Coordinates of C-alpha atoms in Angstrom, one line a residue:
M24 CA -9.9 16.4 -13.0
K25 CA -6.8 17.2 -11.8
I26 CA -6.1 16.4 -8.3
R27 CA -5.6 18.6 -5.5
T28 CA -2.1 16.8 -3.2
F29 CA -3.1 17.3 0.4
A30 CA 0.6 18.6 0.7
A31 CA -1.3 21.7 -1.5
A32 CA -4.6 21.4 0.7
A33 CA -3.4 22.4 3.8
A34 CA -4.5 25.4 4.2
I35 CA -7.4 25.3 2.7
A36 CA -8.1 22.0 5.0
A37 CA -7.6 24.5 7.9
L38 CA -10.5 27.7 6.9
A39 CA -12.7 24.2 6.0
I40 CA -13.1 23.1 9.2
T41 CA -13.3 26.6 10.5
A42 CA -15.9 27.7 9.1
T43 CA -18.1 24.3 8.7
G44 CA -18.0 24.6 12.8
C45 CA -17.0 21.2 12.8
S46 CA -19.5 19.9 11.0
G47 CA -20.5 16.1 11.3
G48 CA -19.4 14.1 8.2
T49 CA -20.7 14.6 4.7
S50 CA -22.1 10.0 4.6
G51 CA -23.8 10.5 7.6
G52 CA -21.5 12.1 10.1
S53 CA -21.6 12.0 14.1
S54 CA -24.5 12.2 15.0
A55 CA -26.8 10.6 18.3
S56 CA -28.6 7.7 17.3
A57 CA -32.4 6.5 18.1
G58 CA -30.5 4.7 21.1
G59 CA -29.2 7.4 23.3
G60 CA -25.5 6.2 22.2
K61 CA -23.5 7.6 19.5
T62 CA -22.9 7.5 15.0
L63 CA -19.9 7.3 14.1
T64 CA -18.7 7.6 10.3
Y65 CA -15.9 5.3 9.3
W66 CA -14.4 5.3 5.0
A67 CA -13.4 1.5 4.8
S68 CA -10.4 0.9 2.2
N69 CA -11.3 -2.1 -0.2
Q70 CA -8.8 -4.8 1.3
G71 CA -10.7 -7.9 0.0
T72 CA -11.9 -9.8 -2.8
S73 CA -14.8 -6.3 -4.0
L74 CA -16.1 -3.5 -1.8
D75 CA -18.8 -5.7 -0.8
N76 CA -16.2 -9.0 0.4
D77 CA -15.2 -6.1 3.0
K78 CA -18.5 -4.6 4.0
Q79 CA -19.2 -8.7 4.6
V80 CA -16.2 -9.7 6.9
L81 CA -16.3 -6.0 8.5
T82 CA -20.0 -5.5 9.3
P83 CA -19.9 -8.8 11.8
E84 CA -17.0 -6.9 13.6
L85 CA -18.5 -3.3 13.7
Q86 CA -22.1 -5.2 15.3
K87 CA -19.8 -6.3 17.4
F88 CA -18.1 -3.4 18.6
Q89 CA -21.6 -2.0 19.0
D90 CA -22.8 -4.9 21.3
Q91 CA -20.3 -3.9 23.4
T92 CA -19.8 -0.4 23.2
G93 CA -23.9 0.8 22.2
I94 CA -21.7 3.2 19.6
K95 CA -22.6 2.4 15.8
V96 CA -20.7 2.7 12.7
N97 CA -22.3 3.2 9.1
L98 CA -19.7 2.2 7.3
E99 CA -18.6 2.7 3.7
V100 CA -16.0 0.5 1.4
I101 CA -14.5 2.8 -1.1
G102 CA -12.2 1.8 -4.1
W103 CA -8.5 2.0 -4.0
N104 CA -9.4 4.0 -7.6
D105 CA -11.2 6.5 -5.4
L106 CA -9.7 6.1 -2.0
Q107 CA -6.9 9.4 -2.5
T108 CA -9.5 12.1 -4.0
R109 CA -12.2 11.3 -1.8
I110 CA -9.8 12.1 1.4
Q111 CA -9.2 15.3 -0.4
T112 CA -12.3 16.2 -0.7
A113 CA -13.3 16.0 2.9
V114 CA -9.9 17.7 4.2
T115 CA -10.5 21.1 1.4
S116 CA -14.4 21.0 2.2
G117 CA -14.6 20.3 6.0
Q118 CA -17.5 17.5 5.6
A119 CA -15.6 14.1 6.6
P120 CA -15.7 10.9 8.5
D121 CA -15.1 10.8 12.0
V122 CA -12.2 7.7 11.2
L123 CA -10.9 6.7 8.1
N124 CA -8.7 4.3 6.6
I125 CA -5.8 5.5 5.0
G126 CA -2.9 3.8 2.5
N127 CA 0.2 3.9 5.5
T128 CA 2.2 5.9 2.7
W129 CA -0.2 8.8 2.5
A130 CA 0.1 9.4 6.5
A131 CA 2.9 12.2 6.7
S132 CA 0.6 14.4 3.4
L133 CA -2.5 14.5 5.7
Q134 CA -0.4 15.2 8.8
S135 CA 0.4 18.5 7.0
T136 CA -2.7 19.2 5.9
G137 CA -4.1 20.1 9.9
A138 CA -7.3 18.4 9.3
F139 CA -6.4 15.0 11.3
M140 CA -5.7 14.6 14.9
P141 CA -2.2 13.5 16.4
F142 CA -2.4 11.0 18.4
D143 CA -0.9 12.4 21.6
S144 CA 0.1 10.3 25.1
A145 CA -3.6 10.7 26.0
A146 CA -4.9 9.1 22.3
F147 CA -2.9 6.9 22.7
S148 CA -3.5 5.5 26.9
A149 CA -7.3 5.5 25.5
I150 CA -6.0 3.0 22.0
G151 CA -3.9 0.5 24.0
G152 CA -0.8 2.3 24.2
K153 CA 1.3 2.7 21.5
D154 CA 3.6 0.3 22.6
K155 CA 1.0 -2.7 21.6
F156 CA 2.3 -1.5 18.1
V157 CA 5.3 -3.0 15.9
K158 CA 8.4 -0.3 16.1
T159 CA 7.9 -0.4 11.7
A160 CA 4.5 -0.4 11.2
M161 CA 4.4 1.9 13.8
D162 CA 7.0 4.2 11.9
T163 CA 4.7 5.2 9.0
G164 CA 2.5 6.9 11.0
G165 CA 3.1 10.9 10.4
V166 CA 6.6 13.1 10.1
P167 CA 8.9 12.2 12.4
G168 CA 10.0 14.0 15.4
Q169 CA 5.7 14.7 15.7
D170 CA 3.3 13.0 16.9
P171 CA 1.5 10.7 14.1
T172 CA -2.1 11.4 12.9
S173 CA -2.6 7.5 12.1
V174 CA -2.0 4.7 13.5
P175 CA -1.2 0.7 11.4
L176 CA -4.6 -1.0 11.2
Y177 CA -3.2 -4.1 9.1
G178 CA 0.6 -4.8 7.9
L179 CA 1.7 -5.6 3.8
A180 CA 4.6 -6.5 2.0
Y181 CA 5.5 -7.4 -0.9
G182 CA 6.5 -10.7 -1.2
L183 CA 8.4 -12.8 -5.2
Y184 CA 5.5 -15.7 -5.9
Y185 CA 5.9 -18.0 -7.9
N186 CA 5.1 -21.5 -9.9
K187 CA 6.5 -24.4 -7.4
A188 CA 5.0 -27.1 -10.6
M189 CA 7.4 -25.1 -13.1
F190 CA 10.4 -23.9 -11.6
K191 CA 10.5 -27.7 -11.0
D192 CA 9.8 -28.7 -13.9
A193 CA 12.8 -26.5 -16.0
G194 CA 15.0 -27.4 -12.7
L195 CA 14.8 -23.9 -10.9
T196 CA 14.6 -22.8 -8.0
P197 CA 13.6 -19.7 -6.6
P198 CA 15.9 -16.7 -7.4
T199 CA 18.1 -15.4 -4.8
T200 CA 19.2 -12.1 -6.8
W201 CA 17.7 -9.9 -9.0
E202 CA 20.4 -11.7 -12.2
E203 CA 19.0 -15.1 -10.9
M204 CA 15.3 -14.0 -11.0
V205 CA 16.1 -12.5 -14.8
A206 CA 17.7 -15.7 -15.5
D207 CA 14.9 -17.9 -14.4
A208 CA 12.2 -15.5 -15.7
K209 CA 13.7 -15.9 -19.2
K210 CA 13.6 -19.5 -19.3
L211 CA 10.4 -19.9 -18.2
T212 CA 9.0 -17.5 -20.6
K213 CA 8.0 -19.8 -24.2
G214 CA 4.7 -19.1 -26.5
S215 CA 2.0 -17.4 -24.0
V216 CA 3.4 -17.8 -21.3
H217 CA 5.5 -15.6 -20.1
G218 CA 8.5 -15.7 -17.1
M219 CA 7.1 -12.6 -14.6
T220 CA 4.3 -10.8 -15.0
L221 CA 3.5 -7.0 -14.0
A222 CA 0.8 -3.7 -13.1
A223 CA 2.8 -1.5 -15.3
G224 CA -0.2 0.4 -15.6
S225 CA -0.7 1.0 -12.0
Y226 CA 0.9 4.5 -11.6
T227 CA 0.8 3.2 -7.5
E228 CA 2.8 0.0 -8.3
N229 CA 5.4 2.0 -10.5
S230 CA 5.7 4.8 -7.8
H231 CA 6.6 1.0 -5.1
F232 CA 8.3 -0.4 -7.2
A233 CA 10.7 2.8 -8.4
F234 CA 11.1 4.3 -4.6
I235 CA 12.7 -0.7 -3.9
N236 CA 15.2 -0.6 -6.6
A237 CA 15.4 3.0 -6.2
A238 CA 16.8 1.3 -2.9
Q239 CA 18.2 -1.6 -3.4
N240 CA 20.2 0.7 -5.2
G241 CA 21.7 2.7 -2.2
A242 CA 19.2 5.7 -4.1
E243 CA 16.7 8.0 -2.2
F244 CA 13.7 10.4 -4.0
F245 CA 14.0 12.8 -1.1
D246 CA 17.0 14.5 0.5
S247 CA 17.2 15.6 4.7
S248 CA 15.7 18.1 3.5
G249 CA 12.9 16.6 2.3
K250 CA 13.6 18.3 -1.7
P251 CA 13.0 16.0 -4.4
T252 CA 16.1 14.3 -5.9
F253 CA 14.1 11.9 -8.3
T254 CA 17.0 12.6 -10.6
S255 CA 19.8 10.9 -9.3
D256 CA 21.4 7.9 -11.0
G257 CA 20.3 5.3 -8.5
V258 CA 17.4 6.4 -9.2
V259 CA 17.4 6.6 -12.5
D260 CA 19.2 3.0 -12.5
G261 CA 16.7 1.2 -10.8
I262 CA 13.0 2.3 -12.4
A263 CA 15.8 1.2 -16.1
R264 CA 16.1 -2.0 -14.3
Y265 CA 12.3 -2.4 -14.0
L266 CA 11.1 -1.5 -16.8
D267 CA 13.7 -3.8 -18.8
L268 CA 12.1 -6.9 -17.9
M269 CA 9.8 -5.7 -20.6
Q270 CA 12.0 -3.6 -22.5
T271 CA 15.1 -5.5 -22.9
D272 CA 14.3 -8.6 -20.9
K273 CA 11.3 -9.8 -22.3
V274 CA 10.5 -11.2 -19.3
V275 CA 6.8 -9.4 -18.9
D276 CA 3.7 -9.2 -21.8
P277 CA 3.7 -6.1 -23.7
G278 CA -0.3 -6.0 -23.2
N279 CA 0.9 -4.9 -19.0
A280 CA 1.2 -2.4 -19.4
Q281 CA -2.7 -1.7 -19.2
Y282 CA -3.0 -3.4 -16.1
D283 CA -3.9 -0.3 -14.5
N284 CA -4.5 -2.7 -10.7
G285 CA -1.9 -5.7 -9.1
T286 CA -5.5 -8.1 -9.3
Q287 CA -5.1 -8.4 -13.0
A288 CA -1.4 -9.4 -12.5
I289 CA -2.0 -11.9 -9.9
N290 CA -5.1 -13.4 -12.0
D291 CA -1.7 -14.1 -14.6
F292 CA -0.1 -15.8 -12.4
A293 CA -3.1 -17.9 -10.9
N294 CA -4.3 -18.6 -14.2
G295 CA -0.8 -20.0 -15.3
K296 CA -0.2 -17.2 -17.7
A297 CA 3.1 -16.6 -15.7
A298 CA 5.3 -18.0 -14.3
M299 CA 5.8 -15.2 -11.1
V300 CA 4.8 -12.0 -9.5
L301 CA 5.5 -9.0 -7.9
S302 CA 2.9 -8.8 -5.0
Q303 CA 1.5 -7.8 -1.7
N304 CA 1.1 -10.8 1.0
N305 CA -3.0 -10.0 0.6
A306 CA -2.5 -11.1 -2.6
N307 CA -3.8 -14.9 -1.6
S308 CA -6.9 -14.8 -1.6
S309 CA -7.1 -13.3 -4.4
I310 CA -5.5 -17.0 -6.1
A311 CA -7.0 -18.5 -4.0
S312 CA -10.2 -17.2 -5.8
Q313 CA -9.1 -18.3 -8.8
G314 CA -8.2 -21.1 -7.4
M315 CA -4.8 -21.7 -7.3
K316 CA -3.8 -24.1 -4.1
A317 CA -2.0 -22.6 -1.3
D318 CA 0.7 -25.4 -1.9
Q319 CA 1.3 -24.4 -5.6
F320 CA 2.7 -21.1 -5.1
G321 CA 6.0 -20.0 -3.3
V322 CA 7.2 -17.1 -1.7
V323 CA 10.5 -15.1 -1.3
A324 CA 11.7 -11.8 -1.5
F325 CA 12.4 -10.1 -3.7
P326 CA 16.5 -9.8 -4.7
A327 CA 17.9 -7.3 -5.6
P328 CA 21.2 -7.6 -7.4
Q329 CA 24.0 -8.6 -7.2
G330 CA 26.3 -5.6 -4.2
G331 CA 22.8 -3.9 -3.6
K332 CA 21.0 -3.6 -0.8
D333 CA 18.9 -6.3 0.4
I334 CA 16.0 -4.0 0.8
A335 CA 12.7 -6.2 -0.6
T336 CA 9.5 -3.5 0.0
M337 CA 8.5 -0.5 1.1
V338 CA 6.5 -0.7 4.5
A339 CA 3.2 -1.3 2.2
G340 CA -0.1 -1.2 4.6
I341 CA -2.6 0.1 5.6
N342 CA -3.4 3.2 9.2
M343 CA -6.2 4.3 10.7
S344 CA -6.7 8.3 11.7
I345 CA -9.4 10.6 12.9
F346 CA -10.8 13.5 11.6
K347 CA -9.6 16.5 13.9
N348 CA -13.2 18.4 13.7
T349 CA -15.2 14.9 15.3
K350 CA -18.0 15.8 17.6
N351 CA -17.6 12.1 18.9
K352 CA -12.9 12.4 20.0
D353 CA -13.9 9.8 22.6
A354 CA -16.4 7.2 21.0
A355 CA -13.9 7.7 17.5
L356 CA -10.8 6.0 19.8
Q357 CA -12.8 3.3 21.7
F358 CA -13.3 1.9 18.2
V359 CA -9.2 2.7 17.1
K360 CA -8.6 1.3 20.1
F361 CA -11.7 -1.9 19.4
M362 CA -10.2 -3.0 15.8
T363 CA -6.3 -2.6 17.4
S364 CA -7.7 -4.8 19.5
E365 CA -5.5 -9.1 19.4
A366 CA -8.7 -10.0 18.7
T367 CA -10.8 -8.0 16.3
Q368 CA -6.9 -8.6 14.0
A369 CA -7.0 -11.8 14.7
T370 CA -10.4 -12.0 12.2
L371 CA -9.6 -9.5 9.7
D372 CA -6.0 -10.5 9.6
K373 CA -7.6 -13.9 8.2
S374 CA -9.9 -12.4 6.2
F375 CA -7.8 -9.9 4.4
A376 CA -4.4 -12.0 4.5
A377 CA -2.8 -9.2 6.0
L378 CA 0.4 -8.5 8.4
P379 CA -0.2 -8.0 12.2
V380 CA 0.9 -4.8 13.2
L381 CA 0.6 -5.7 16.6
A382 CA 3.7 -6.9 18.5
G383 CA 3.8 -11.0 19.4
V384 CA 1.2 -11.8 17.2
T385 CA 1.6 -14.7 15.2
P386 CA 0.3 -13.6 11.5
S387 CA -3.1 -15.2 10.6
F388 CA -4.0 -14.4 7.5
T389 CA -2.3 -17.6 6.7
T390 CA -1.9 -21.5 7.7
D391 CA 1.4 -22.3 6.4
K392 CA 4.1 -21.1 8.6
A393 CA 6.8 -21.1 6.0
L394 CA 5.6 -18.1 4.4
A395 CA 4.6 -16.1 7.2
K396 CA 7.8 -16.4 8.5
T397 CA 8.8 -15.8 5.0
F398 CA 6.2 -12.5 4.9
E399 CA 6.9 -11.8 8.6
D400 CA 11.1 -11.7 7.9
I401 CA 10.0 -9.2 4.9
Y402 CA 8.2 -7.0 6.5
A403 CA 10.7 -6.6 9.9
N404 CA 14.5 -6.3 8.6
K405 CA 14.1 -6.1 4.7
S406 CA 11.6 -3.4 4.0
K407 CA 11.9 0.4 3.8
P408 CA 9.6 3.4 4.7
L409 CA 8.4 5.3 1.4
P410 CA 9.4 8.6 2.2
L411 CA 8.1 9.9 5.5
V412 CA 7.2 13.6 3.7
P413 CA 5.1 15.8 2.8
A414 CA 5.1 16.1 -0.8
E415 CA 5.0 12.4 -1.7
D416 CA 1.5 11.9 -2.3
Q417 CA 3.1 13.2 -5.5
F418 CA 6.4 11.8 -5.7
E419 CA 3.7 8.5 -6.3
S420 CA 1.2 11.3 -8.5
T421 CA 4.1 12.2 -10.9
V422 CA 6.9 9.8 -10.8
G423 CA 3.7 6.9 -11.6
K424 CA 2.6 7.8 -14.1
A425 CA 5.6 9.3 -15.5
M426 CA 6.4 5.1 -15.4
N427 CA 2.8 4.7 -16.8
Q428 CA 3.6 6.0 -20.3
M429 CA 7.5 4.7 -20.5
F430 CA 6.0 1.0 -19.9
A431 CA 3.1 2.5 -22.6
K432 CA 5.3 3.5 -24.6
V433 CA 7.8 0.4 -24.8
A434 CA 4.4 -1.9 -25.1
S435 CA 3.9 -0.3 -28.3
G436 CA 7.5 -0.7 -29.5
G437 CA 9.3 1.7 -28.1
T438 CA 12.2 2.0 -26.5
V439 CA 13.3 4.1 -23.2
S440 CA 16.4 5.2 -22.5
K441 CA 17.8 6.3 -19.5
A442 CA 18.3 9.6 -20.8
D443 CA 14.5 9.1 -21.4
I444 CA 13.5 8.1 -17.7
K445 CA 16.0 11.3 -16.2
A446 CA 13.8 13.5 -18.6
A447 CA 10.6 12.7 -17.3
L448 CA 11.7 12.6 -13.6
T449 CA 12.8 15.5 -14.4
T450 CA 9.7 17.0 -15.1
A451 CA 8.6 15.2 -12.0
Q452 CA 10.6 17.4 -10.3
Q453 CA 9.4 20.5 -11.2
A454 CA 6.0 19.1 -10.5
V455 CA 6.3 18.9 -7.2
E456 CA 9.3 22.2 -6.2
A457 CA 6.1 23.6 -7.6
A458 CA 3.8 22.2 -5.8
G459 CA 5.6 23.8 -3.0

């Protein structure tokens, strides 16, 4: 099924919301409960080790919220493979939850649909103020210069995880440049063990690293007017550098081209099949679930090439949005305030290994102060937001899926040249331009 883009859905969304007369959500919507209180429907994204794990973590918090306010929350946890499609369907049909989680990289695309409530000064006051959020996180809320339609919930950043024992046995120290990372990975690739593991079949992961590697080259995927610039030399070179980990450097198992989510790569790392993995800080819980102890791995910033820009991650994370057609705006705002309160954040950050999105808050996702400091530094000082343009979702889909195909070609013994990369990016750019 062809996925409808957020931007293309804007006009339909406006019609749908009008036609449905501000109806409630398909999962129960907003209604009066037997006790006279309100009921909200909340779509949460999968943050834990499974959908059931998310429910186990969130249910006690939602009960606390009900106890405090009398407002019941009907929870549905949705996996990442389905979340974007579910949101698109809700936008176009008008049959939506009251509150939902979004990938923060989708914020501008979703804002362009007109289906979400802007957080104006009154809305921010209702949830405790805009200034309570870390600026890096708040910058992902929507289109610059407009009232955002989402607020931060969980902070995430990429880091380079490395196996301490493997590095020590090989006489290596953690890399600080791309060149050092590749040299280390080559030395650590022996037999069935590879220097690195990647989610090379995940279009979202691939689009993220296309962006990061291009940013390290000083390249942009969109110009200042929002037009795609996918075929610049800096973009092509960045993607080629990433592909070469499997193609030329041969430090990544070709089988990684079939890894369509980050957990598969994390599991390889945790089980000693790879010495390094590029992952977000919420990998900690997955690593632990595989039996790898916290003192067996370290994390450093994803290194740039010598002379490149010191960008180690996109500003990753999860935001919360409220559908404009909710019948219970005040209750929805109370819920957002609760979810972004210090007490709730401390509990959820620890369970989901998230970075704080609240200013001045100490990380709770780990007791390792050095690890926490590393990720805080990456998030605050070595990050760059993905393009805050309506076509961002199309960028992730077209570029990421093109890279899936490139990795698949390499894995099957083929070669992907820079000319091939540029041709694929040309096709991706034309698709984005055609979508308008």
